[in-house]
Coordinates of C-alpha atoms and ligand atoms in Angstrom, one line a residue:
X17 CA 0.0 0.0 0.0
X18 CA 1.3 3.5 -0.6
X19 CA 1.9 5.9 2.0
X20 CA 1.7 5.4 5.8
X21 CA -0.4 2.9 7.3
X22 CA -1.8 1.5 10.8
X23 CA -2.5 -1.5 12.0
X24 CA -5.7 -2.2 13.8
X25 CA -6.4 -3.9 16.4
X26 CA -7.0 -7.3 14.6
X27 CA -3.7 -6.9 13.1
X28 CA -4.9 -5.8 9.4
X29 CA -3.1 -2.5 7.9
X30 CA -5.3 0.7 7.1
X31 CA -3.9 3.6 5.5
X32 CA -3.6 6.6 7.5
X33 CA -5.4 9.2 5.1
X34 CA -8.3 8.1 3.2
X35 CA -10.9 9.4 0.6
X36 CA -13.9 10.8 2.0
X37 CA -16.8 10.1 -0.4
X38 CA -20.1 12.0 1.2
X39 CA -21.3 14.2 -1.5
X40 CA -18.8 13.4 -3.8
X41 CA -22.5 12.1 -5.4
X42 CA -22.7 14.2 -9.1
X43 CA -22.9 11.1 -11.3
X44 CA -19.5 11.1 -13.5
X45 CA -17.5 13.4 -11.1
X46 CA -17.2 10.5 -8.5
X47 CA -15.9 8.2 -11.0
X48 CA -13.2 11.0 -11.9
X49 CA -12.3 11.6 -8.3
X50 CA -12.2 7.8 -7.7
X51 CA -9.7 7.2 -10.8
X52 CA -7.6 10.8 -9.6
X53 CA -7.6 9.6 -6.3
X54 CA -6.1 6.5 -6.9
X55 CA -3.7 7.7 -9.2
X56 CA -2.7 9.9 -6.8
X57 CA -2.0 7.0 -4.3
X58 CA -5.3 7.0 -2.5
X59 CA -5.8 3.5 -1.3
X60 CA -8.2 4.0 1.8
X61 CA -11.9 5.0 0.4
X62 CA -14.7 5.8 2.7
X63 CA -18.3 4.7 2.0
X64 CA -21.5 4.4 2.7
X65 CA -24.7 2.8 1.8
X66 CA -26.5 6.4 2.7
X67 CA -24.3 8.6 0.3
X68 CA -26.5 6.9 -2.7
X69 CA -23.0 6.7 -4.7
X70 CA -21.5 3.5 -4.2
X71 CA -22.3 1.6 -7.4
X72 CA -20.6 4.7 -9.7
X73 CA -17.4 4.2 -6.8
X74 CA -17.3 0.4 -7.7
X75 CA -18.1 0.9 -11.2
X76 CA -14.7 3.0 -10.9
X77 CA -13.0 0.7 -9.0
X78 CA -13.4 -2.1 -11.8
X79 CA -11.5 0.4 -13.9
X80 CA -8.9 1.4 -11.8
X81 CA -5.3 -0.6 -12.0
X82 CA -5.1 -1.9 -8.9
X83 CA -5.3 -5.2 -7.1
X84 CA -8.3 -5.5 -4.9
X85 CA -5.7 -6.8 -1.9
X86 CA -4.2 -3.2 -2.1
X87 CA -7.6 -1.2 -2.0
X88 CA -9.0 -0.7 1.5
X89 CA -12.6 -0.1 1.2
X90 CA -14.7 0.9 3.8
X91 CA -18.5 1.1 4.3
X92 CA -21.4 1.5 7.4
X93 CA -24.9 0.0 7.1
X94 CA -27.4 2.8 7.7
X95 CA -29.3 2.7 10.8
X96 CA -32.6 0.9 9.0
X97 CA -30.8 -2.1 8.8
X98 CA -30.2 -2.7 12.5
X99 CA -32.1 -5.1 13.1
X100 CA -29.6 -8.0 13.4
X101 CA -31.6 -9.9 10.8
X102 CA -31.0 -7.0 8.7
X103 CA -27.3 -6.8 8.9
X104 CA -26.3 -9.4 6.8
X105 CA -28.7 -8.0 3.5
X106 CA -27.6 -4.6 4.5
X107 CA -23.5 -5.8 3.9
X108 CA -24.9 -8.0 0.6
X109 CA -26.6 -5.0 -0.3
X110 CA -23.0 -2.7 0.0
X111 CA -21.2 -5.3 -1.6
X112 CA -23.2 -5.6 -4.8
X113 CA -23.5 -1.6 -5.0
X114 CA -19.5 -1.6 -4.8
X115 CA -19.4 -4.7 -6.7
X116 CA -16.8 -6.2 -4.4
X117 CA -17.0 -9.7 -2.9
X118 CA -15.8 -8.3 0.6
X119 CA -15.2 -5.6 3.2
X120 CA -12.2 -4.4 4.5
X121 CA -14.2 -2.8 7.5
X122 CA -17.9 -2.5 8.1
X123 CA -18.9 0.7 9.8
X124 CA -22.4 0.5 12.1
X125 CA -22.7 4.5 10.8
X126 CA -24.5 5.4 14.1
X127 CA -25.3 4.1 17.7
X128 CA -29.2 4.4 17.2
X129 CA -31.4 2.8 14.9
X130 CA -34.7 3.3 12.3
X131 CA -37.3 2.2 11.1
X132 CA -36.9 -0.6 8.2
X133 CA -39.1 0.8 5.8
X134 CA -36.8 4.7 6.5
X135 CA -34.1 4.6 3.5
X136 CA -33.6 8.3 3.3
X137 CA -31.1 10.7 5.6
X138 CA -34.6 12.5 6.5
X139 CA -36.8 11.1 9.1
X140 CA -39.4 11.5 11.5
X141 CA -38.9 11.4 15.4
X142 CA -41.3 8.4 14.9
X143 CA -38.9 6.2 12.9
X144 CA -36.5 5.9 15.3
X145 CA -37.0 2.6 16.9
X146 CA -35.0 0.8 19.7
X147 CA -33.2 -2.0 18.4
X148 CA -29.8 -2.3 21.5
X149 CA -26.3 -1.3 19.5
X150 CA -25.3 -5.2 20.9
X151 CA -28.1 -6.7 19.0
X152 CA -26.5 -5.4 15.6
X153 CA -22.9 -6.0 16.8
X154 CA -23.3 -9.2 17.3
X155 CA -24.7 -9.8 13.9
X156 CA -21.7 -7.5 12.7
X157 CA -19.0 -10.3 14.6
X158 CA -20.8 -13.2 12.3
X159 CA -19.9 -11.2 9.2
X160 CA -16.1 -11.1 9.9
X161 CA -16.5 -15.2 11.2
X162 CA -18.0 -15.7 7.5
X163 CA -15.1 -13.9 6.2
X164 CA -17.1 -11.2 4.5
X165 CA -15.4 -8.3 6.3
X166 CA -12.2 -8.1 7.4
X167 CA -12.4 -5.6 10.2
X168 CA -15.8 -4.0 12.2
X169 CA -15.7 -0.5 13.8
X170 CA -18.9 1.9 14.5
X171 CA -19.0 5.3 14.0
X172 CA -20.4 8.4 15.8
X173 CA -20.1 6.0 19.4
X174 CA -19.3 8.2 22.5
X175 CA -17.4 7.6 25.5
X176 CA -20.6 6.6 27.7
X177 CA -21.8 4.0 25.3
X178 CA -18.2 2.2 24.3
X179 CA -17.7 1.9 27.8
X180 CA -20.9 -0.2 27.7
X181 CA -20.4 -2.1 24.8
X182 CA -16.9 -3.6 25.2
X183 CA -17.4 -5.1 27.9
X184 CA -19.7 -6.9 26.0
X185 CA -18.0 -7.4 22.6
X186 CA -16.2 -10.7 21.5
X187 CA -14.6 -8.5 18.6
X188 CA -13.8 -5.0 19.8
X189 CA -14.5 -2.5 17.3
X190 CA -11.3 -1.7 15.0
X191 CA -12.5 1.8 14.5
X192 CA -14.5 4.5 16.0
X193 CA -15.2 7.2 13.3
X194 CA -16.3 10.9 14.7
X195 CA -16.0 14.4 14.0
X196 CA -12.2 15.5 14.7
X197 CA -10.7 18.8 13.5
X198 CA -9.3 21.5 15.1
X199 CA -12.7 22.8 16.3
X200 CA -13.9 19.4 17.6
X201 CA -11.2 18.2 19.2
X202 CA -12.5 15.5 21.7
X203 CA -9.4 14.7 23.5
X204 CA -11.4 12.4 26.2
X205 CA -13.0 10.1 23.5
X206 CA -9.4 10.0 21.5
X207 CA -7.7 9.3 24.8
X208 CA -10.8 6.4 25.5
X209 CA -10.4 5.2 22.3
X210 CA -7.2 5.0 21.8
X211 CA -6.2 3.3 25.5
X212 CA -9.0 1.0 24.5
X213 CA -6.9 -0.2 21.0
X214 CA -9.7 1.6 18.9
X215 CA -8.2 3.4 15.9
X216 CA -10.2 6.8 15.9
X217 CA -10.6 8.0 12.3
X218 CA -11.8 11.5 11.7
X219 CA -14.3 12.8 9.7
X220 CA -15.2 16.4 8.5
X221 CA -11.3 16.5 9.1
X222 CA -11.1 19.8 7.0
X223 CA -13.6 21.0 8.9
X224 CA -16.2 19.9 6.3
X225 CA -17.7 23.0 3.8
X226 CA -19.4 25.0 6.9
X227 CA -16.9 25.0 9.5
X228 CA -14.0 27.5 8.9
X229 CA -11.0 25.7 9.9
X230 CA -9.1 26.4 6.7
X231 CA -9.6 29.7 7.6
X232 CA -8.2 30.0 11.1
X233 CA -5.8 32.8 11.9
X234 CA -3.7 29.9 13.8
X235 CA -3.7 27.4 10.6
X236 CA -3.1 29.7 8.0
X237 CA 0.0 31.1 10.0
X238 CA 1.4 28.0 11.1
X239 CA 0.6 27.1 7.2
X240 CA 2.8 30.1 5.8
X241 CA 5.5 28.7 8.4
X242 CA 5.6 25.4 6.6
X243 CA 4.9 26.3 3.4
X244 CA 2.0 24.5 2.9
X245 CA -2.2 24.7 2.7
X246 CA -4.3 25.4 5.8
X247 CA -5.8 21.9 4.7
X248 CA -2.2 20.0 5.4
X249 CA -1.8 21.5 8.5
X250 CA -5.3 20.6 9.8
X251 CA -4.9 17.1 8.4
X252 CA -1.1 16.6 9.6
X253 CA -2.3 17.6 13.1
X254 CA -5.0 14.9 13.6
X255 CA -2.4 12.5 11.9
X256 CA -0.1 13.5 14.9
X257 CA -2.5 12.8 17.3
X258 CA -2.4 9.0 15.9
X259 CA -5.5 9.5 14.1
X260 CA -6.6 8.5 10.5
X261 CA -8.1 11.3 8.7
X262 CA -10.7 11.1 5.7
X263 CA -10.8 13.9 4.0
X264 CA -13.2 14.9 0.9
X265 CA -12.1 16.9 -2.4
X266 CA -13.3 15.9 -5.5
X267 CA -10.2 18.7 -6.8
X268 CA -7.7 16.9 -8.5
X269 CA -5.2 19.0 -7.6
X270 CA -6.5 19.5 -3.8
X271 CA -6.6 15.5 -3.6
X272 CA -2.8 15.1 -3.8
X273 CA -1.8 18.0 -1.6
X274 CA -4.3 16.2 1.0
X275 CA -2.3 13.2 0.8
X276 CA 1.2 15.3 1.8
X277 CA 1.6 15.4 5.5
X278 CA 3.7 18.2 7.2
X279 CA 5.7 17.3 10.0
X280 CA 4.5 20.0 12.8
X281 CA 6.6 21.1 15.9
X282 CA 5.5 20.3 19.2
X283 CA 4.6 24.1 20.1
X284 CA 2.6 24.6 17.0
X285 CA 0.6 21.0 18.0
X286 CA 0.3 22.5 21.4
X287 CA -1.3 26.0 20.1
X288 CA -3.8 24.1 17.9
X289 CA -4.6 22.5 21.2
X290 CA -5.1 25.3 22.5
X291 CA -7.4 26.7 20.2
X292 CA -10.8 27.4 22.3
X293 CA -13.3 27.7 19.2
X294 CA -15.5 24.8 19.2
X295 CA -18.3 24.0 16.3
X296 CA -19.7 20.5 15.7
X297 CA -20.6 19.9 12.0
X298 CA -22.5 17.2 12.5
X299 CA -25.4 16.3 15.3
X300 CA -28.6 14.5 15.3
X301 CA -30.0 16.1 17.9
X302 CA -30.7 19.3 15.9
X303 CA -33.2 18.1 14.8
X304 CA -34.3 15.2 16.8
X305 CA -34.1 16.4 20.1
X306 CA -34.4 12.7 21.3
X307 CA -31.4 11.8 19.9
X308 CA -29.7 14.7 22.3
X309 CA -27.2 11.5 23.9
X310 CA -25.3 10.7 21.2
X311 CA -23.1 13.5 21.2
X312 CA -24.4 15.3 24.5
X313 CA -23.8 12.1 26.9
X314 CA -23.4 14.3 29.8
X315 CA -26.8 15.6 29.6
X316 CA -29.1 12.7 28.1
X317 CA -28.6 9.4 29.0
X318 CA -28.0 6.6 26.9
X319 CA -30.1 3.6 26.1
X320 CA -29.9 0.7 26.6
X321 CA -26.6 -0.5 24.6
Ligands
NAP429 N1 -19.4 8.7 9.8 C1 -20.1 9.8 9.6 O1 -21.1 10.0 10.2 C2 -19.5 10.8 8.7 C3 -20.1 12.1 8.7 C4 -19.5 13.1 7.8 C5 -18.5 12.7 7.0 N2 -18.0 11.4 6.9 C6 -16.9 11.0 6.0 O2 -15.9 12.0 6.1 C7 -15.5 12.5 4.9 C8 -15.0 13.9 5.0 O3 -15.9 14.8 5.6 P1 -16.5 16.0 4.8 O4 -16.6 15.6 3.3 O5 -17.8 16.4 5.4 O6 -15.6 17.2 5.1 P2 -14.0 17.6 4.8 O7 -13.3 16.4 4.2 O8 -13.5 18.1 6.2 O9 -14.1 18.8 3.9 C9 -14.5 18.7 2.5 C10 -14.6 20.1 2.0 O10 -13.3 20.7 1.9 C11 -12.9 21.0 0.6 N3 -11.5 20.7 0.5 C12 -10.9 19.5 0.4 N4 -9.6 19.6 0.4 C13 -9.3 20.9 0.4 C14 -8.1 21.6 0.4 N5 -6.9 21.0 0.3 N6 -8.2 23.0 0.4 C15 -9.4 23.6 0.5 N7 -10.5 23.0 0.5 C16 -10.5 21.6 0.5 C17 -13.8 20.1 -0.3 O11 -14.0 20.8 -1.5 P3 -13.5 20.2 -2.9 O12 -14.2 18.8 -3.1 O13 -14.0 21.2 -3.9 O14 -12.0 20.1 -2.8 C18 -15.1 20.1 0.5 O15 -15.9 21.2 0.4 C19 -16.9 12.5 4.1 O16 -16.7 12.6 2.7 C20 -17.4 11.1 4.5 O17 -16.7 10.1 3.8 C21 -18.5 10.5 7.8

């Protein structure tokens, strides 16, 4: 695999910066990011069945020149399909979209679950439905047993309910993929994962297209320092933190440069610490208030995991 890579828990090799693929979804432009990607040395790609692009990614995969063994594809089920007589459909669905005959990790994209019949990112308070995150994991641990998937992680899984769950789990999760940038720094839930041999990966690493990080007084100095973009500097500083980073572009040009990382000093990682701003991208609970635990444990409490 090119560039730098980490091993997981289970012992299998992930490389450190991946392609983020949500809203890469304008039929023939994620085909052409695919192919620049990977010509650009992009082996990690992220998926999901809820991004509605996956058949145009593995329609671009076929073309690509590259063993399968070297490509590691991810994906997450969407929350309709937790039922644990779901899961199994829910991967056979992925697979055929990506037209792949396995996994290297399968994502549960969210600690809550829906409705079966709910197969768009809008729902109702009413679709969500109690279905316990063990439930689906344990239909998740059969996949990797059948040799479908080679790793499983969850994503958007706080502190409150890991420490719940692993307890509990005959394969801990490889992964735990959250919101991590400069303005969402979540040192606890790194430190929890991490001691915990859970590889965080972070998405919106950039900051995603409403959050401002590129555009930090801090970033863009320390950015002029290295000569390099805002972008590298946020990237390189989760990658120093030991986390993997998935970052979106769909810019030929802005695709390689993601893929550089800058080697930062130890005061400028300590400033970006520092930095007090702090702006979520993502959160359920905006609109479903029920839903307020996921990324506010310390004010709702958790189901039952
Ligand atoms: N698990 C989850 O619940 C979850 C949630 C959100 C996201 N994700 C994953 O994480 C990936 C990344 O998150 P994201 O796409 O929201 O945000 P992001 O990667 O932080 O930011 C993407 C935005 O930054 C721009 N960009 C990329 N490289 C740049 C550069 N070097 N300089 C300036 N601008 C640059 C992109 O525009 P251009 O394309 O024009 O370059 C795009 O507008 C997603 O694609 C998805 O795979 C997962």
């Amino acid at each position: 695999m090119t560039g730098n890579s980490v091993k997981l828990n289970n012992g299998i090799l992930i490389p450190e910066i991946g392609l983020g693929t949500w809203k890469a979804d304008k039929t023939g432009i994620v085909a052409e990011t695919i192919k620049n990607a990977v010509e650009a040395g992009y082996r990690h790609i992220d998926c999901a069945k809820i991004y509605g692009n996956q058949r145009e990614i593995g329609q671009a995969l076929k073309e690509v020149n590259v063993p399968r063994k070297d490509l590691f594809i991810v994906s997450k089920i969407y929350q309709n399909k937790h039922r644990p007589e779901l899961v199994e459909g829910a991967l056979d669905e992925i697979l055929e979209e990506l037209q792949l005959d396995y996994l290297d990790m399968l994502l549960m994209h969210w600690p809550y679950a829906l409705k079966p019949e709910v197969g768009t990112a809008d729902f109702n308070d009413e679709d969500i439905e109690d279905v316990p995150v063990m439930d689906t994991w344990k239909a998740m641990e059969a996949l990797v047993d059948k040799g479908k998937v080679r790793a499983i992680g969850v994503s958007n899984f706080n502190k409150a309910v890991l420490e719940k769950m692993l307890p509990q789990c005959r394969i801990v999760p490889a992964t735990n993929q959250v919101e991590i940038h400069p303005y969402n720094q979540s040192p606890e839930l790194v430190k929890f994962c991490q001691d915990s041999g859970i590889l965080v990966t972070g998405y919106c690493p950039l900051g995603g297209t409403k959050i401002n990080v590129m555009g930090d007084n801090l970033i863009k100095h320390i950015a002029q320092a290295h000569v390099c973009t805002p972008a590298q500097v946020a990237l390189s500083w989760s990658l120093s933190r030991g986390i993997a980073v998935i970052p979106k572009s769909t810019n030929a040009i802005r695709l390689k440069q993601n893929l550089h990382r800058v080697t930062l000093t130890s005061d400028e990682k300590r400033m970006i610490g520092n930095i007090k701003q702090h702006e979520r991208k993502v959160d359920p609970s905006r609109d479903h208030e029920q839903l307020r635990w996921v990324f506010h444990e310390d004010e709702a409490q958790c189901p039952v995991i």
